[in-house]
GROMACS .gro file of C-alpha atoms in nm:
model
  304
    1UNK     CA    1  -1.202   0.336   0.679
    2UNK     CA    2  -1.081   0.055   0.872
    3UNK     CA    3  -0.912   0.073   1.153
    4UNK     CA    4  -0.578  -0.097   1.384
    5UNK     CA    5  -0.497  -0.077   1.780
    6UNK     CA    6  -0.199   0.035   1.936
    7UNK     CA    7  -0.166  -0.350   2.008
    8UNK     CA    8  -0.129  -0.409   1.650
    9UNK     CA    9   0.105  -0.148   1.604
   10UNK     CA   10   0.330  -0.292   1.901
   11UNK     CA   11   0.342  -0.625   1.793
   12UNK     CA   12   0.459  -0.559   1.463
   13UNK     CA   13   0.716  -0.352   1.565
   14UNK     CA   14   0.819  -0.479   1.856
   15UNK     CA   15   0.732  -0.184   2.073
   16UNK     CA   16   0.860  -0.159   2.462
   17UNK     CA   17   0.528  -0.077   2.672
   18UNK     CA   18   0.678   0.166   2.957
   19UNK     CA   19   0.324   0.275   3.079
   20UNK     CA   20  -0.059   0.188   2.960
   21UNK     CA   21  -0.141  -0.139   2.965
   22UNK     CA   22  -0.443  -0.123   3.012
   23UNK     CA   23  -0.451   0.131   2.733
   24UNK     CA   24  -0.369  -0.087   2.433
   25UNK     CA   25  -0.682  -0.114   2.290
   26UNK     CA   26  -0.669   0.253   2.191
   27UNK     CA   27  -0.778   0.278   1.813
   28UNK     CA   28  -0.569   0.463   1.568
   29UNK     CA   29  -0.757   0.679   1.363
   30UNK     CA   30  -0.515   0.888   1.139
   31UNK     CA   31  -0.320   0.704   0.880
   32UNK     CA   32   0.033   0.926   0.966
   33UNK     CA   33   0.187   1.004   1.238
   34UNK     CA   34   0.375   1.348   1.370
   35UNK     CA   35   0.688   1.486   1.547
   36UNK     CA   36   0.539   1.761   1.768
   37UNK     CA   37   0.687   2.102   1.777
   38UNK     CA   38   0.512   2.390   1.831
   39UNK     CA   39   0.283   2.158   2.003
   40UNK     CA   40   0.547   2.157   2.275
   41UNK     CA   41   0.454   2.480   2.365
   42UNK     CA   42   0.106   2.641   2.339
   43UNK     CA   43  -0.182   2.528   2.214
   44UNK     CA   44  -0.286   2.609   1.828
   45UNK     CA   45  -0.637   2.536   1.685
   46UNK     CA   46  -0.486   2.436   1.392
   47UNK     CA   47  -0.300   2.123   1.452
   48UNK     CA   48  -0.435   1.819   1.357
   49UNK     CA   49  -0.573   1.580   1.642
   50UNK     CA   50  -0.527   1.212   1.682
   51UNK     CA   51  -0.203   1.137   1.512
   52UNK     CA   52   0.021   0.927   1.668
   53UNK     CA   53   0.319   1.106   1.819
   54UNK     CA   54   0.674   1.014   1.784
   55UNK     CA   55   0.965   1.219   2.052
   56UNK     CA   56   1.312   1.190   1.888
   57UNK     CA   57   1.595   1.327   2.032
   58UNK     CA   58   1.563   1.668   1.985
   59UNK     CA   59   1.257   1.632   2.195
   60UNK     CA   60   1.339   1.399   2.472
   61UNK     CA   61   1.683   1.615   2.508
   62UNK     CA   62   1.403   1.933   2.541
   63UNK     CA   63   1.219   1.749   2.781
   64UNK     CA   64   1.531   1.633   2.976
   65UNK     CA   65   1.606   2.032   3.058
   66UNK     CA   66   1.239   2.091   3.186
   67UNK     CA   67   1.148   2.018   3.574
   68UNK     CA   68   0.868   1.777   3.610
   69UNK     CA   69   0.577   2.043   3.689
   70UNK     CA   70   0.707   2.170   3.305
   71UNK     CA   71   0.759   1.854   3.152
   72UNK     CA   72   0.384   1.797   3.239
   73UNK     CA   73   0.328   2.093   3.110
   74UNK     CA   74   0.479   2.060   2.787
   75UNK     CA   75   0.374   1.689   2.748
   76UNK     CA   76  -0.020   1.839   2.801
   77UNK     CA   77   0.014   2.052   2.527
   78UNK     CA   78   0.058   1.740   2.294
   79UNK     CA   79  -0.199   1.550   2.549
   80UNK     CA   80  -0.509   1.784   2.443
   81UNK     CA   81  -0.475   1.695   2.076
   82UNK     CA   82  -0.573   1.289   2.245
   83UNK     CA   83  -0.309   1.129   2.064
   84UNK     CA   84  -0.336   0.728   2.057
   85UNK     CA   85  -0.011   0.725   2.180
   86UNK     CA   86   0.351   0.821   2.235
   87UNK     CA   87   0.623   0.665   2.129
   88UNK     CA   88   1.025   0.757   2.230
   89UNK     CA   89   1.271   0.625   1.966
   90UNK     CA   90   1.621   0.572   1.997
   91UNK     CA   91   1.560   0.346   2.338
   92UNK     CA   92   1.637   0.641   2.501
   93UNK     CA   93   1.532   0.754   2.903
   94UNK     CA   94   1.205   0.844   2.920
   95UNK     CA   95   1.157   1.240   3.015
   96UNK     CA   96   1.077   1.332   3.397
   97UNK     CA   97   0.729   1.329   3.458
   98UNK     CA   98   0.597   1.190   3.120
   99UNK     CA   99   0.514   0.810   3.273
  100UNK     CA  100   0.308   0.981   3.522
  101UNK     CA  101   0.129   1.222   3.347
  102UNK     CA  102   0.014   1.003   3.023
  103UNK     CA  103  -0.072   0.710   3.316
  104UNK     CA  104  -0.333   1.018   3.466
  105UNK     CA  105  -0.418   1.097   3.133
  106UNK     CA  106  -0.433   0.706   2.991
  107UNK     CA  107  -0.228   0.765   2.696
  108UNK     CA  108   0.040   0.450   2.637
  109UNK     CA  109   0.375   0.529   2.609
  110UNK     CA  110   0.614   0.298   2.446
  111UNK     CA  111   0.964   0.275   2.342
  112UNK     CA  112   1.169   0.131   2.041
  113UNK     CA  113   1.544   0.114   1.966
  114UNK     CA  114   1.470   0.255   1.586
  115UNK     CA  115   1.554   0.588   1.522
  116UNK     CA  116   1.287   0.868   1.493
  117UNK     CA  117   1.315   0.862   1.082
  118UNK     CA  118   1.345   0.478   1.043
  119UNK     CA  119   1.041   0.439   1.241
  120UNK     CA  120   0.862   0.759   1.092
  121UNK     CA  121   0.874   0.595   0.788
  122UNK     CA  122   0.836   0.223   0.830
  123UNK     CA  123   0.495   0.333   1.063
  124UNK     CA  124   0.373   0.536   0.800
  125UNK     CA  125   0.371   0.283   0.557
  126UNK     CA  126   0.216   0.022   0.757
  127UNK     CA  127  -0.077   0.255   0.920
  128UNK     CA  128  -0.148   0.393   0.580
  129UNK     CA  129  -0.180   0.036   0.440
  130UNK     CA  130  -0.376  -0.098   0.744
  131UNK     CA  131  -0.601   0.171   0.726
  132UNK     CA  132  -0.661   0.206   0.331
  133UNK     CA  133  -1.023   0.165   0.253
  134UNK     CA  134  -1.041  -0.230   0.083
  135UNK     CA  135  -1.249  -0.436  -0.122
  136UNK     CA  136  -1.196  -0.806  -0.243
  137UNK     CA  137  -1.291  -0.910  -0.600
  138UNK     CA  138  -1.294  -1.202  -0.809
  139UNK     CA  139  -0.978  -1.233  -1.040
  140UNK     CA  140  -0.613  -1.299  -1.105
  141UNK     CA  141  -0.335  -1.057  -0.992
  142UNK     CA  142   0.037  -1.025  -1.122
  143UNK     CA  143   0.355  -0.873  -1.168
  144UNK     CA  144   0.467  -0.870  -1.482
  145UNK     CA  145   0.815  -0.711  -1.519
  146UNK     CA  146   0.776  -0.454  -1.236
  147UNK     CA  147   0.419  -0.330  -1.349
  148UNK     CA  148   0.084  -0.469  -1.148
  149UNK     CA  149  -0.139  -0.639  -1.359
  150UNK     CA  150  -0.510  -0.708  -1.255
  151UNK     CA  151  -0.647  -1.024  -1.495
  152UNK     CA  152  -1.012  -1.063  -1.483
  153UNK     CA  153  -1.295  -1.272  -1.715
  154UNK     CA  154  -1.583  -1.530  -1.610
  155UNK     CA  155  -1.465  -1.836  -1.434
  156UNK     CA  156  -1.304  -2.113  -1.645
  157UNK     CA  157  -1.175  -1.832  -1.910
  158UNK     CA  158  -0.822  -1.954  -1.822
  159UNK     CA  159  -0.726  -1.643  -1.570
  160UNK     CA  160  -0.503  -1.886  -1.338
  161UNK     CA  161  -0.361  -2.087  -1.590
  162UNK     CA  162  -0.242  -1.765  -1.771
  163UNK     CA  163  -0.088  -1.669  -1.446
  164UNK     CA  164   0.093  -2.005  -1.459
  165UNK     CA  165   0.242  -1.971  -1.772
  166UNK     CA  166   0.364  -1.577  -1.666
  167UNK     CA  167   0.482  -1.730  -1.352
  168UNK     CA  168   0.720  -1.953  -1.592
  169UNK     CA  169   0.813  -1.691  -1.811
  170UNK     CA  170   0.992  -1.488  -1.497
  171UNK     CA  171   0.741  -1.277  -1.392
  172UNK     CA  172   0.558  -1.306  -1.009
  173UNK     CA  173   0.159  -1.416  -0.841
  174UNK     CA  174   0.059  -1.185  -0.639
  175UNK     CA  175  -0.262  -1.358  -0.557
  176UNK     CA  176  -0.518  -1.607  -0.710
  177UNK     CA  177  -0.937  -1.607  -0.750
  178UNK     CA  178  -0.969  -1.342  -0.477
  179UNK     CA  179  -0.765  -1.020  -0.503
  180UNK     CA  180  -0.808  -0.782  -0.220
  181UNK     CA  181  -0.729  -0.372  -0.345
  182UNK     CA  182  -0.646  -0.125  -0.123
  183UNK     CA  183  -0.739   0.282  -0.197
  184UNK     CA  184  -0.378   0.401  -0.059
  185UNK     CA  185  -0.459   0.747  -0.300
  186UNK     CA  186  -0.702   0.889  -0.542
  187UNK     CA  187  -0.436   0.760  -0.796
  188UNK     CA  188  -0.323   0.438  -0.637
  189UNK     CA  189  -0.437   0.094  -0.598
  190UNK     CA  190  -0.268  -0.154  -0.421
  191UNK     CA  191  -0.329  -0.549  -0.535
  192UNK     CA  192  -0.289  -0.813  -0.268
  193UNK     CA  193  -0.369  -1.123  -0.153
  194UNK     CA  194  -0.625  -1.229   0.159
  195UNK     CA  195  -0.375  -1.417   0.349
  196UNK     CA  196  -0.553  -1.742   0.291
  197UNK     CA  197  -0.488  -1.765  -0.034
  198UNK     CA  198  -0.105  -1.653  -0.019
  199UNK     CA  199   0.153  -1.840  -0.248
  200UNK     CA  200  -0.158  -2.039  -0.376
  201UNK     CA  201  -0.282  -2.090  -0.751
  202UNK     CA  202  -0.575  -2.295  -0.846
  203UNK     CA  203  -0.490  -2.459  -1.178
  204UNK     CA  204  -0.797  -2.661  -1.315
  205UNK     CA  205  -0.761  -3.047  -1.410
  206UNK     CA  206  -0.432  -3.031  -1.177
  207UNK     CA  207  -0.552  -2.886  -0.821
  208UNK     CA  208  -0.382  -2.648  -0.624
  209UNK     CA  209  -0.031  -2.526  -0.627
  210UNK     CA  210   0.222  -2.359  -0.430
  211UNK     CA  211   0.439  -2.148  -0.660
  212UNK     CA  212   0.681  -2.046  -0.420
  213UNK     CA  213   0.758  -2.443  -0.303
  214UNK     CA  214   0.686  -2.509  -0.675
  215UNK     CA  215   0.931  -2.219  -0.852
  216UNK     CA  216   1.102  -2.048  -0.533
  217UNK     CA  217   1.069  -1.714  -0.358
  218UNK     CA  218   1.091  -1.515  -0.700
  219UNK     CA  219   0.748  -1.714  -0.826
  220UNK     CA  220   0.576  -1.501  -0.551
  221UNK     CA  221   0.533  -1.109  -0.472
  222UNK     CA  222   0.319  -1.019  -0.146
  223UNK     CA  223   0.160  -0.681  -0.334
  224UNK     CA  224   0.193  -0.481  -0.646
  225UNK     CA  225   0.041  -0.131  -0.745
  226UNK     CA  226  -0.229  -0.195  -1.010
  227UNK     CA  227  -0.137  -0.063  -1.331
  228UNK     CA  228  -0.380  -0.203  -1.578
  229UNK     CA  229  -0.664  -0.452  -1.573
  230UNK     CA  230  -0.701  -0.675  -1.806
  231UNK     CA  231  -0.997  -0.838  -1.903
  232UNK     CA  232  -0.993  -1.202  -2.053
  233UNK     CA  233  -1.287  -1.301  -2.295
  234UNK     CA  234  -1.436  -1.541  -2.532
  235UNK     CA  235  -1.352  -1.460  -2.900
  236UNK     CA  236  -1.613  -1.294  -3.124
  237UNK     CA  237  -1.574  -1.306  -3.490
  238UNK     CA  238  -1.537  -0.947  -3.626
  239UNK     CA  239  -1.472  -0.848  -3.313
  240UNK     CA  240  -1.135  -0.714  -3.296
  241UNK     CA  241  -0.958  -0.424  -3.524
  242UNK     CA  242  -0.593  -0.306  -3.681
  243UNK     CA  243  -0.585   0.032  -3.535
  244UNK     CA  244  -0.306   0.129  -3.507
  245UNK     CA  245  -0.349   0.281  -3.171
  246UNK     CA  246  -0.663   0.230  -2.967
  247UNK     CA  247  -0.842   0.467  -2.744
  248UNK     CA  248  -0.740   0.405  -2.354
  249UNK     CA  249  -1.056   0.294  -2.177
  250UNK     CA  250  -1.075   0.303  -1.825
  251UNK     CA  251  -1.242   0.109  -1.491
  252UNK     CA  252  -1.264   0.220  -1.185
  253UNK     CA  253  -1.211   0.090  -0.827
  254UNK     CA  254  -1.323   0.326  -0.521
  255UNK     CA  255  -1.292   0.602  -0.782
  256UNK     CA  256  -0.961   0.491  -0.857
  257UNK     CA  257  -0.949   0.494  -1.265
  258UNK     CA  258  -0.688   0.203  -1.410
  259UNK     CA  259  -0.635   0.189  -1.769
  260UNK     CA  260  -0.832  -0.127  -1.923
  261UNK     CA  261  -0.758  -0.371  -2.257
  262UNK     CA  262  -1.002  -0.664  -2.327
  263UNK     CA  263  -0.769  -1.006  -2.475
  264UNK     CA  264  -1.001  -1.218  -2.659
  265UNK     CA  265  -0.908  -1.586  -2.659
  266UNK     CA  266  -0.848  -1.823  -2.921
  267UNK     CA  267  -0.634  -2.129  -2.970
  268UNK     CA  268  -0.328  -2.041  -3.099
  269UNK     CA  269  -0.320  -1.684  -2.936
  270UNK     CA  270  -0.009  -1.623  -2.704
  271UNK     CA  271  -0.222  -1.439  -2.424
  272UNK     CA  272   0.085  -1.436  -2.191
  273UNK     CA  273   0.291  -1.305  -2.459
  274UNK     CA  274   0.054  -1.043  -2.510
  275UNK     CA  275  -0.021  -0.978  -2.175
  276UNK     CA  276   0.407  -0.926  -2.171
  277UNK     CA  277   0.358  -0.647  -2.455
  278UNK     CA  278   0.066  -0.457  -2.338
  279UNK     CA  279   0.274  -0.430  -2.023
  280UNK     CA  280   0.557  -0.326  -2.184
  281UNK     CA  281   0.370  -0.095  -2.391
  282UNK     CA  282   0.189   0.086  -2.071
  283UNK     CA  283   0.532   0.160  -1.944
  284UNK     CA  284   0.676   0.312  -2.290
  285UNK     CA  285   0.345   0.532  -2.266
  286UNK     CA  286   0.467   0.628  -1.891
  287UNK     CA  287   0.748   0.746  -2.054
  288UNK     CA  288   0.612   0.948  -2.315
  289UNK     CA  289   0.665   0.729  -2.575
  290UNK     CA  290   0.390   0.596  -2.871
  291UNK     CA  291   0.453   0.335  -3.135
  292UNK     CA  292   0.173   0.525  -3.371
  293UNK     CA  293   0.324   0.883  -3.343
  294UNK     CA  294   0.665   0.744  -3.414
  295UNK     CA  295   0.514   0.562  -3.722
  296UNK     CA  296   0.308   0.845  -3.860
  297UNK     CA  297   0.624   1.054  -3.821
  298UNK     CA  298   0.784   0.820  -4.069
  299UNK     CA  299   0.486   0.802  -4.314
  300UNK     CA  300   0.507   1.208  -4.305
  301UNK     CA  301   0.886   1.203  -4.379
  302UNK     CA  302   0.857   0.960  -4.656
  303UNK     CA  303   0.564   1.179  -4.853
  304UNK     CA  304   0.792   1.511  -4.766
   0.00000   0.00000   0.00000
């Protein structure tokens, strides 16, 4: 699992240091963060240890009512479970005796003018992200009407220029030859780019674009859950059937499984277009809807 410093996590939220400098190199090794409680007041075996720890309101008003010698106290109880670091939302006073202690005890403290649920769940988000186990493959990656679409084949197949023509038909590049997918759950698989290659497509026989200077903002999407993965190929005579609804087939990424369809290629085919229906079709599935039920159900009522 990788892993992000409380430096990180300042800078991109523009954290107030108010103690721990020299701290900021802390690592961050749960991927949420907690509102102590109970923690305030004895110690229990079963609370989780190293999660960030966030004092709203409630709390710093708590802490405000305690002398020092108890605010140390309290703040000790949430000390032992070695928390990264503290953070008071709101921008409000820091508690008596809180600098000091977390100083003795090297813990940073830091401050923020968001509100403990704004910042509860814009940190979540980013930790769990940050932290999500990654790898980087070789491929295409879209959105094609709201639904993540991961385009492989062998190089030269035509990936990228496909992409090009969905990018022209409305829909949005999420990232070009190297797509980097994020575990963020055992169902979920996050498809983004690697930074470098951000806004980028390589079109062969033209060289390389940039959609969004190209097509605007909407040519462009910075991630996408990964619905299905689609694989482009060479055509084979014989190769393909009529069913009239085929078995779903499966890959898998860090053991997450995403539903998989094979497009063969052949001049004349409309591989966008199709790539625009399959989508389509996954959705309709999502909602519990299939083309071949509804038709046998008319075939049935037509011999009754």
């Amino acid at each position: 699992m990788k892993t992000i410093t409380i430096e990180e996590i300042i800078k991109k939220f523009s954290l107030e240091v108010l103690s721990g400098q020299d701290q900021l190199h802390r690592v961050v090794k749960k991927s949420k963060v907690r509102r102590p409680g109970l923690e305030f007041m004895e110690k229990f075996d079963f609370i989780a240890t190293e999660y960030i720890q966030i004092l709203g309101k409630n709390e710093v008003n708590y802490l405000h009512t305690l002398t020092i010698e108890e605010c140390k106290m309290r703040i000790g109880n949430i000390v032992q479970y070695d928390p990264p670091c503290i953070i008071i939302t709101s921008q409000q006073e820091e508690p008596l005796g809180l600098i000091q202690y977390c100083t003795e005890e090297k813990i940073p403290v830091l401050r923020t003018p968001d509100s403990m649920s704004e910042l509860s769940a814009k940190l979540d988000a980013y930790v769990v992200k940050a932290m999500a186990p990654e790898i980087a493959i070789h491929g295409v990656c879209v959105n094609v009407s709201g639904i993540g679409i991961l385009l492989r084949g062998k190089s030269g197949v035509g990936k990228s220029e496909t992409a090009h023509t969905l990018i022209g038909r409305g829909h949005r590049l999420v990232a070009d030859d190297i797509v980097v997918l994020k575990k963020l759950s055992p169902q979920t698989l996050l498809g983004t780019h690697d930074e470098n290659n951000k806004e980028f497509l390589a079109l062969r026989s033209i060289g390389l674009l940039n959609v969004v200077r190209l097509y605007g903002r909407a040519a462009f999407q910075e991630e996408t859950r990964i619905a299905l993965d689609i694989e482009l190929t060479k055509w084979e005579d014989n190769a393909l059937n009529n069913e009239l609804e085929l078995e779903t087939k499966f890959v898998e990424y860090m053991d997450v499984k995403i539903p998989h369809i094979q497009i063969q290629l052949q001049p004349g085919r409309d591989i966008s277009g199709l790539i625009e229906a399959a989508a389509n079709n996954w959705y309709l599935k999502q909602q519990g809807y299939s083309a071949a039920e509804e038709f046998m159900k008319r075939i049935e009522s037509d011999i009754e």
